[in-house]
Amino acid sequence: MTDTLRLIWDVPATCWEEAIPLGNGRIGAMAFGGPSGRYQLNDSTLWSGTPDGPALALDRVRASGAGPERLAAVRDALARGDVRLAEDLLMAFEGPYSQEFLPLADLHVSVAGAEADSAGPARMLDIDTAVLSETLAVPGGRVTRRSWVSAPAGALIIALTSDVEFDAALDLDTPLRGTPVDTIGALLLDVQAPIDGAPLHETSAIPPLRYAVDDDDDEYDAFAAVAVAIESDGEIDRAGARLVVRRARRLLIALSTSSRAESWWADAEGDWRTASRESIRDRARQRAESAVRLGIDALLAEHITDRRRTTRARFAIGGRRDGAWSVDRDVLHGADPLLRATIAAEYGMYLLASSSRAGSPPANLQGIWNDQLQPAWSSNYTININTEMNYWSAPVLSAPDVMEPLLALVERLARSGADTARELYGCRGWVAHHNSDIWGWTLPVGGGHGAASWAIWMMGGVWLTHNLWDAYEFTADLTLLRERVWPVMRGAVEFCLDWLVSDDDGYLHTSPSTAPENSYIAADGHPTALGLTAASDVSLIRALLERALVAIDDLEIDDALEAEIRGALAALTPLRVGTDGRLLEWSDEVVEHEPLHRHLSPVVGLYPLDEVTPESTPELFDASVRLIDARGPGAMGWSWAWKIALRARARQGEVAASLLDEALTPFDGDATRHGPVDGSEWGGLLPNLFSTHPPFQIDGNLGFPAAIVEMLVQSHSGRMHLLPALPESWRHGEVRGIGVRPGLILDLSWVEGMPTSAVLHNPGPVGRSVVVTDGDRQVTVDIPADSSVDVAAALTDAGSSPLASDELSTEDDRAR
């Protein structure tokens, strides 16, 4: 794996779903290619809403009657079996809605007289370097256009070169309220974002986007700016709002953005309130001008170095990876499922590194790419599976930089969620529900009319905390645990300890409780989501409490919570198995409203948690598999990714591979239509390889690498399993740079289904010990600090006699 992986599109894009995503975590660009050279632009900090929106909404909800007293009435109604009264009472707890991620601008870089070059591919994206290359035919020659979004430069870079003179024009506009700013030899655009944005389903919000009143000094100034700087050997003229370049052989364009929200995200306690519009403009302009001064060669070199540092994992399932692959012939309609699996993993890694980088907000429902003023589900943070799935891949891809934005968001949620937990529920710690946004929204949504099945769910913060725990386990970074993870985790633990209530059976339960977006048939014959403790609550809370005890031990601290945690664990209600052998989604056996429901929350203990394993809980493991069987295949991208990972944990490689093939099927329907959320219509891949619901959601793409890795190596529950769910057709392959617990990196090769090399690297300052298994073979491995060990030969020997860890030598020892 020494070359690069390149994806080829034979023609320019004719619609957004065919455009190619580029990004650096803050700036997202959808590149259409072709003579018109359209780049649809986003800034990950540009959302509707205001920093004080969540606090103001909490005050209104509290004033409407929500609070600990009403919670007690809800619990009393549920204890009496009156779910309809409980539903009515809970409506007071619902705030309006989280805010929307918005499009920012459009840049057109058109080349006069250009046509698509018939001699080569219209567009070629190098996945490893994150550079898009195009060739345009012009009279007398060709123009090469390369595009990338540089994290070091903080800018979209577009470089045009030719062996003949060409003319080009640059146009910049916005779908929001925008005003061009006069400037010499550059483009500068002021943009005003709305201070409130309603989701599509809130049809009573008129207008759906509300802007600040110009003369109201008390309202938040949702200001942003877009700046374009250029350098060329041609003549540069201004024609109205357009820049025109004539008789050029070289043109370098740098576009950068800035916003008041960017300042707030970087320092919520800083001077973002008083920053002038001119200072925000200057920040965008200086970034663009600095990039242009650096020059093409230096810009490209630092960008490639940065990308290779950020995306270190590599996949070659079946042995093929490097080369130029046609998206249409090799991926969407390809005959090699192993190559398609490789590209799915690599493309997911590419998208994650492009949409999530330190210093910017995390990837949302659409990553950082959206062209709609009212995107599906507000393109927000949906935290009952989707945001969590966005980051399942980060630890296994050894990509701590892309994990940082999620850490930062959860820390913000913990701060705002502390007020929500105290004011609404009288609980310590912090809580988050079903939706969130850049501003740290933690209230239930629904506006007093949202269904309890999706609005009333108190485990969002708990689930997100498990992502942070993964960040610790996969790095074994005690500083990270002490300074970032444990403070958030401790607050989530406090909330759970206060949220649990005793029931007549002597166990601790959650009340009210819902299974995310699912419901059952109540005694009155109609669906309800309330009344019974959901299995997902039990698994999420049990794992959190157990991991908190590990954290206390690892940090070697005395904490007054430890006794409370141990007491709660001893009394927490267990998971239950139904008469048909399936794991029960609720604490009682009931008639399911949607037996094929797309969510797999009851088996969260199997994956991504490790509460359920065939070794430690065989009955629950079998019951979990039966439930997954009953849910069936198909649905949409994120549900596919979860089902693949679950089948891998169940060690069902053939089923996992079949599901992956389903998920990578081209979608041939209307990509702009919003399909039914019940999964009755299947999604698939769009022409640009985005995974669609429909519409597009990025969680499927970002979940695929994690699910594929799970088929190749698992490192939960204190053991590392090599090739635990390898399909028969995946007879040989290679992966490199895969993160495994505890704080190790794995390079793995296999032939005929057997590991031929399994090198574990320990980059840390402390030696690590791990039990490695391959089928029935097992060996304990000690890996000194800053050393590597190949365990493949030891596993072969262990087939006849177990090998003690001290018989293994490091690669450094063998070199000596």
Coordinates of N, CA, C and O in Angstrom, one line a residue, residues 117-240:
D117 N -12.9 17.5 -20.6 CA -11.8 16.9 -21.4 C -12.2 15.5 -21.7 O -12.2 14.6 -20.8
S118 N -12.4 15.1 -22.9 CA -12.8 13.8 -23.3 C -11.6 12.8 -23.2 O -11.8 11.6 -23.2
A119 N -10.4 13.3 -23.0 CA -9.2 12.5 -23.0 C -9.0 11.8 -21.6 O -8.2 10.9 -21.4
G120 N -9.7 12.3 -20.6 CA -9.5 11.8 -19.2 C -10.8 11.9 -18.4 O -11.8 12.4 -18.9
P121 N -10.7 11.5 -17.1 CA -11.9 11.6 -16.3 C -12.2 13.0 -16.0 O -11.3 13.9 -15.9
A122 N -13.5 13.3 -15.8 CA -13.9 14.7 -15.5 C -13.4 15.1 -14.1 O -13.0 16.3 -13.9
R123 N -13.5 14.2 -13.2 CA -13.1 14.5 -11.8 C -12.4 13.3 -11.2 O -12.9 12.2 -11.3
M124 N -11.3 13.6 -10.5 CA -10.6 12.5 -9.8 C -10.2 13.0 -8.4 O -9.5 14.0 -8.2
L125 N -10.8 12.3 -7.4 CA -10.5 12.6 -6.0 C -9.5 11.6 -5.4 O -9.7 10.4 -5.4
D126 N -8.4 12.1 -4.9 CA -7.4 11.3 -4.2 C -7.8 11.2 -2.8 O -7.7 12.3 -2.0
I127 N -8.2 10.1 -2.3 CA -8.7 9.9 -1.0 C -7.5 10.1 0.0 O -7.8 10.7 1.1
D128 N -6.3 9.7 -0.3 CA -5.2 9.9 0.7 C -4.7 11.3 0.8 O -4.4 11.7 1.9
T129 N -4.7 12.1 -0.2 CA -4.3 13.4 -0.1 C -5.4 14.4 0.0 O -5.2 15.6 0.3
A130 N -6.6 14.0 -0.3 CA -7.8 14.9 -0.2 C -7.7 16.0 -1.2 O -8.0 17.2 -0.9
V131 N -7.2 15.7 -2.4 CA -7.1 16.7 -3.5 C -8.0 16.2 -4.7 O -7.9 15.1 -5.1
L132 N -8.8 17.1 -5.2 CA -9.6 16.9 -6.3 C -8.9 17.4 -7.6 O -8.6 18.6 -7.6
S133 N -8.8 16.6 -8.6 CA -8.1 17.0 -9.8 C -9.1 17.0 -11.0 O -9.9 16.0 -11.1
E134 N -9.1 18.0 -11.9 CA -9.9 18.0 -13.1 C -9.1 18.5 -14.3 O -8.1 19.3 -14.1
T135 N -9.5 18.1 -15.4 CA -8.9 18.6 -16.7 C -9.9 19.2 -17.6 O -10.9 18.4 -17.9
L136 N -9.8 20.4 -18.0 CA -10.8 21.0 -18.9 C -10.1 21.3 -20.2 O -8.9 21.7 -20.3
A137 N -10.8 21.1 -21.3 CA -10.3 21.4 -22.6 C -10.7 22.8 -22.9 O -11.8 23.3 -22.8
V138 N -9.6 23.6 -23.4 CA -9.8 25.0 -23.8 C -9.2 25.1 -25.2 O -8.4 24.3 -25.6
P139 N -9.6 26.1 -25.9 CA -9.0 26.3 -27.3 C -7.5 26.3 -27.2 O -6.9 27.1 -26.5
G140 N -6.9 25.3 -27.9 CA -5.5 25.2 -28.0 C -4.8 24.4 -27.0 O -3.6 24.2 -27.0
G141 N -5.5 23.9 -25.9 CA -4.8 23.2 -24.9 C -5.8 22.7 -23.8 O -7.0 22.6 -24.0
R142 N -5.2 22.6 -22.6 CA -6.0 22.1 -21.4 C -5.7 23.0 -20.2 O -4.6 23.5 -20.1
V143 N -6.6 23.0 -19.3 CA -6.5 23.7 -18.0 C -6.6 22.6 -16.9 O -7.6 21.8 -17.0
T144 N -5.7 22.5 -16.0 CA -5.8 21.6 -14.9 C -6.2 22.4 -13.7 O -5.7 23.4 -13.4
R145 N -7.3 21.9 -13.0 CA -7.8 22.5 -11.8 C -7.7 21.5 -10.7 O -8.3 20.4 -10.7
R146 N -7.0 21.9 -9.6 CA -6.9 21.1 -8.4 C -7.5 21.9 -7.2 O -7.3 23.1 -7.1
S147 N -8.3 21.2 -6.4 CA -9.0 21.8 -5.3 C -8.8 21.0 -4.1 O -8.8 19.8 -4.1
W148 N -8.6 21.7 -3.0 CA -8.6 21.0 -1.7 C -8.9 22.1 -0.6 O -8.9 23.3 -0.8
V149 N -9.4 21.6 0.6 CA -9.6 22.5 1.7 C -8.6 22.2 2.7 O -8.5 21.1 3.3
S150 N -7.7 23.2 3.0 CA -6.6 23.0 3.8 C -6.9 23.3 5.3 O -7.3 24.4 5.6
A151 N -6.6 22.4 6.2 CA -6.7 22.7 7.6 C -5.6 23.6 8.1 O -5.9 24.6 8.8
P152 N -4.3 23.4 7.7 CA -3.3 24.4 8.1 C -3.5 25.8 7.6 O -3.3 26.7 8.4
A153 N -4.0 26.0 6.4 CA -4.2 27.3 5.8 C -5.6 27.8 6.2 O -5.8 29.0 6.1
G154 N -6.5 27.0 6.6 CA -7.9 27.4 7.0 C -8.6 28.0 5.8 O -9.3 29.0 5.9
A155 N -8.4 27.3 4.6 CA -9.0 27.9 3.4 C -9.2 26.8 2.4 O -8.6 25.8 2.3
L156 N -10.2 27.1 1.5 CA -10.4 26.3 0.3 C -9.4 26.8 -0.8 O -9.4 28.0 -1.0
I157 N -8.6 25.9 -1.3 CA -7.6 26.3 -2.3 C -8.0 25.7 -3.6 O -8.4 24.5 -3.8
I158 N -8.0 26.6 -4.7 CA -8.3 26.2 -6.0 C -7.1 26.7 -6.9 O -6.8 27.9 -6.9
A159 N -6.4 25.7 -7.5 CA -5.2 26.1 -8.3 C -5.5 25.7 -9.8 O -5.7 24.5 -10.1
L160 N -5.4 26.6 -10.7 CA -5.6 26.4 -12.1 C -4.3 26.7 -12.8 O -3.7 27.7 -12.6
T161 N -3.8 25.7 -13.6 CA -2.6 25.9 -14.4 C -2.9 25.4 -15.8 O -3.7 24.5 -16.1
S162 N -2.1 26.0 -16.8 CA -2.3 25.6 -18.2 C -1.0 25.9 -19.0 O -0.2 26.8 -18.5
D163 N -0.9 25.2 -20.1 CA 0.2 25.5 -21.0 C -0.2 26.6 -22.1 O 0.6 26.9 -22.9
V164 N -1.5 27.0 -22.0 CA -1.9 28.1 -22.9 C -2.7 29.1 -22.0 O -3.1 28.8 -20.9
E165 N -2.8 30.3 -22.5 CA -3.5 31.3 -21.8 C -5.0 31.0 -21.8 O -5.6 30.5 -22.7
F166 N -5.6 31.3 -20.6 CA -7.1 31.1 -20.5 C -7.7 32.3 -19.7 O -6.9 33.1 -19.0
D167 N -9.0 32.5 -19.8 CA -9.7 33.5 -19.1 C -10.6 32.8 -18.1 O -11.2 31.7 -18.3
A168 N -10.8 33.4 -16.9 CA -11.6 32.9 -15.9 C -12.4 34.0 -15.2 O -12.0 35.1 -15.2
A169 N -13.5 33.6 -14.6 CA -14.4 34.5 -13.8 C -14.7 33.9 -12.5 O -15.0 32.7 -12.4
L170 N -14.8 34.8 -11.5 CA -15.1 34.3 -10.1 C -16.4 35.1 -9.6 O -16.4 36.3 -9.7
D171 N -17.4 34.3 -9.2 CA -18.6 34.9 -8.7 C -18.9 34.3 -7.3 O -18.7 33.1 -7.1
L172 N -19.3 35.2 -6.4 CA -19.6 34.7 -5.0 C -20.9 35.3 -4.6 O -21.2 36.5 -4.7
D173 N -21.8 34.4 -4.1 CA -23.1 34.8 -3.6 C -23.5 33.9 -2.4 O -22.8 32.9 -2.1
T174 N -24.7 34.2 -1.8 CA -25.2 33.4 -0.7 C -26.7 33.2 -0.8 O -27.4 34.1 -1.3
P175 N -27.2 32.1 -0.3 CA -28.7 31.9 -0.2 C -29.2 32.6 1.0 O -30.5 32.7 1.1
L176 N -28.4 33.1 1.9 CA -28.9 33.9 3.1 C -28.9 35.4 2.7 O -28.8 35.8 1.6
R177 N -29.0 36.2 3.7 CA -28.9 37.6 3.5 C -27.4 38.0 3.3 O -26.7 37.8 4.3
G178 N -27.1 38.6 2.2 CA -25.7 38.9 1.9 C -25.5 40.2 1.3 O -26.4 40.7 0.6
T179 N -24.3 40.8 1.5 CA -24.0 42.1 0.9 C -22.5 42.0 0.5 O -21.6 41.8 1.3
P180 N -22.3 42.2 -0.9 CA -20.9 42.2 -1.3 C -20.2 43.5 -0.8 O -20.8 44.5 -0.7
V181 N -18.9 43.3 -0.5 CA -18.1 44.5 0.0 C -17.1 44.8 -1.0 O -16.4 44.0 -1.5
D182 N -17.0 46.1 -1.4 CA -16.1 46.6 -2.4 C -14.7 46.4 -1.9 O -14.3 46.8 -0.8
T183 N -13.8 45.7 -2.7 CA -12.4 45.5 -2.4 C -11.7 45.3 -3.7 O -12.2 44.8 -4.7
I184 N -10.4 45.6 -3.7 CA -9.6 45.6 -4.9 C -9.0 44.3 -5.1 O -8.3 43.7 -4.2
G185 N -9.2 43.7 -6.3 CA -8.5 42.4 -6.6 C -8.9 41.2 -5.8 O -8.1 40.3 -5.6
A186 N -10.0 41.3 -5.1 CA -10.5 40.2 -4.3 C -12.0 40.2 -4.2 O -12.7 41.1 -4.8
L187 N -12.6 39.2 -3.5 CA -14.0 39.2 -3.3 C -14.3 39.1 -1.8 O -13.6 38.4 -1.1
L188 N -15.2 39.9 -1.3 CA -15.6 39.8 0.1 C -17.1 39.9 0.2 O -17.7 40.8 -0.4
L189 N -17.7 39.0 1.0 CA -19.1 39.0 1.1 C -19.5 38.9 2.6 O -19.0 38.1 3.4
D190 N -20.4 39.9 3.0 CA -21.0 39.8 4.3 C -22.2 39.0 4.3 O -23.0 39.0 3.3
V191 N -22.4 38.2 5.3 CA -23.5 37.2 5.4 C -24.2 37.4 6.7 O -23.5 37.4 7.8
Q192 N -25.5 37.4 6.7 CA -26.3 37.5 8.0 C -27.1 36.2 8.1 O -27.8 35.8 7.2
A193 N -26.9 35.5 9.2 CA -27.6 34.2 9.4 C -28.8 34.5 10.2 O -28.9 35.5 11.0
P194 N -29.9 33.7 10.1 CA -31.1 33.9 11.0 C -30.8 33.5 12.4 O -29.9 32.7 12.7
I195 N -31.5 34.2 13.3 CA -31.4 33.9 14.7 C -32.3 32.8 15.2 O -32.3 32.5 16.4
D196 N -33.1 32.3 14.3 CA -34.0 31.2 14.6 C -34.3 30.5 13.3 O -34.6 31.1 12.3
G197 N -34.3 29.1 13.4 CA -34.6 28.3 12.2 C -35.4 27.1 12.6 O -34.9 26.3 13.4
A198 N -36.6 27.0 12.1 CA -37.5 25.9 12.5 C -37.3 24.7 11.5 O -37.0 24.9 10.3
P199 N -37.4 23.5 12.1 CA -37.3 22.3 11.2 C -38.5 22.2 10.3 O -39.5 22.8 10.6
L200 N -38.4 21.4 9.3 CA -39.4 21.2 8.3 C -40.7 20.8 8.9 O -41.8 21.2 8.5
H201 N -40.7 19.9 9.9 CA -41.9 19.4 10.5 C -42.7 20.4 11.4 O -43.8 20.2 11.7
E202 N -42.0 21.5 11.7 CA -42.7 22.6 12.5 C -43.3 23.6 11.5 O -42.8 24.7 11.3
T203 N -44.4 23.2 10.9 CA -45.0 24.0 9.8 C -45.7 25.2 10.3 O -46.0 26.1 9.5
S204 N -45.9 25.3 11.6 CA -46.6 26.5 12.2 C -45.6 27.7 12.4 O -46.0 28.8 12.6
A205 N -44.3 27.4 12.2 CA -43.3 28.5 12.4 C -43.2 29.3 11.1 O -42.7 28.8 10.1
I206 N -43.8 30.5 11.1 CA -43.9 31.3 10.0 C -43.3 32.7 10.4 O -43.9 33.3 11.3
P207 N -42.3 33.2 9.7 CA -41.5 32.5 8.7 C -40.6 31.4 9.4 O -40.3 31.5 10.5
P208 N -40.2 30.4 8.6 CA -39.3 29.4 9.2 C -37.9 29.9 9.6 O -37.3 29.3 10.5
L209 N -37.4 30.9 8.9 CA -36.2 31.5 9.3 C -36.4 32.9 9.7 O -37.0 33.7 9.0
R210 N -36.0 33.3 10.9 CA -36.2 34.6 11.5 C -34.9 35.3 11.7 O -34.0 34.8 12.4
Y211 N -34.8 36.5 11.1 CA -33.6 37.3 11.2 C -33.7 38.3 12.3 O -34.8 38.7 12.7
A212 N -32.6 38.8 12.8 CA -32.6 39.8 13.8 C -33.1 41.1 13.2 O -32.9 41.4 12.0
V213 N -33.7 41.9 14.1 CA -34.2 43.3 13.7 C -32.9 44.2 13.7 O -32.2 44.2 14.6
D214 N -32.7 44.9 12.6 CA -31.5 45.6 12.4 C -31.2 46.6 13.5 O -30.0 46.8 13.9
D215 N -32.2 47.3 14.0 CA -32.0 48.3 15.0 C -32.2 47.8 16.5 O -32.2 48.6 17.4
D216 N -32.2 46.5 16.6 CA -32.3 46.0 18.0 C -31.0 45.6 18.5 O -30.4 44.6 18.2
D217 N -30.4 46.5 19.4 CA -29.0 46.2 19.9 C -28.9 45.0 20.8 O -27.8 44.6 21.1
D218 N -30.1 44.6 21.3 CA -30.1 43.5 22.3 C -30.0 42.1 21.6 O -29.7 41.1 22.3
E219 N -30.3 42.1 20.3 CA -30.3 40.8 19.6 C -28.9 40.4 19.2 O -28.0 41.2 18.9
Y220 N -28.7 39.1 19.1 CA -27.4 38.5 18.7 C -27.1 38.9 17.3 O -28.0 38.7 16.4
D221 N -25.9 39.3 17.0 CA -25.5 39.7 15.6 C -24.9 38.4 15.0 O -23.7 38.2 15.1
A222 N -25.7 37.7 14.2 CA -25.3 36.4 13.6 C -24.6 36.7 12.3 O -25.0 36.3 11.2
F223 N -23.4 37.3 12.4 CA -22.7 37.8 11.3 C -21.6 36.8 10.9 O -21.0 36.1 11.7
A224 N -21.4 36.7 9.6 CA -20.3 35.9 9.0 C -19.7 36.6 7.8 O -20.4 37.5 7.2
A225 N -18.6 36.2 7.4 CA -17.9 36.8 6.2 C -17.2 35.7 5.4 O -16.7 34.7 5.9
V226 N -17.2 35.9 4.1 CA -16.5 35.0 3.1 C -15.5 35.9 2.3 O -15.9 37.0 1.8
A227 N -14.3 35.5 2.3 CA -13.3 36.3 1.6 C -12.6 35.4 0.6 O -12.2 34.2 0.8
V228 N -12.3 36.0 -0.6 CA -11.6 35.3 -1.7 C -10.4 36.1 -2.1 O -10.5 37.3 -2.4
A229 N -9.2 35.5 -2.0 CA -8.0 36.2 -2.5 C -7.4 35.4 -3.7 O -7.6 34.2 -3.7
I230 N -6.8 36.1 -4.6 CA -6.2 35.4 -5.8 C -4.8 35.9 -6.1 O -4.4 37.0 -5.7
E231 N -4.1 35.1 -6.8 CA -2.8 35.4 -7.4 C -2.7 34.8 -8.7 O -3.0 33.7 -8.9
S232 N -2.2 35.6 -9.7 CA -2.2 35.1 -11.1 C -1.2 35.8 -11.9 O -0.8 37.0 -11.6
D233 N -0.7 35.2 -12.9 CA 0.2 35.9 -13.9 C -0.6 36.6 -15.0 O -0.1 37.2 -15.9
G234 N -2.0 36.5 -14.9 CA -2.9 37.2 -15.8 C -3.3 38.5 -15.3 O -2.8 39.0 -14.3
E235 N -4.2 39.2 -16.1 CA -4.7 40.5 -15.7 C -6.0 40.3 -14.9 O -6.9 39.5 -15.3
I236 N -6.0 41.0 -13.8 CA -7.2 40.9 -12.8 C -8.0 42.1 -12.9 O -7.5 43.2 -12.7
D237 N -9.3 42.0 -13.2 CA -10.2 43.1 -13.2 C -11.4 42.9 -12.4 O -11.8 41.7 -12.2
R238 N -12.1 44.0 -12.0 CA -13.3 43.8 -11.3 C -14.5 44.2 -12.2 O -14.4 45.3 -12.9
A239 N -15.5 43.4 -12.4 CA -16.6 43.7 -13.2 C -17.9 43.6 -12.3 O -18.5 42.5 -12.2
G240 N -18.2 44.7 -11.6 CA -19.3 44.6 -10.7 C -18.9 43.8 -9.5 O -17.9 44.0 -8.8

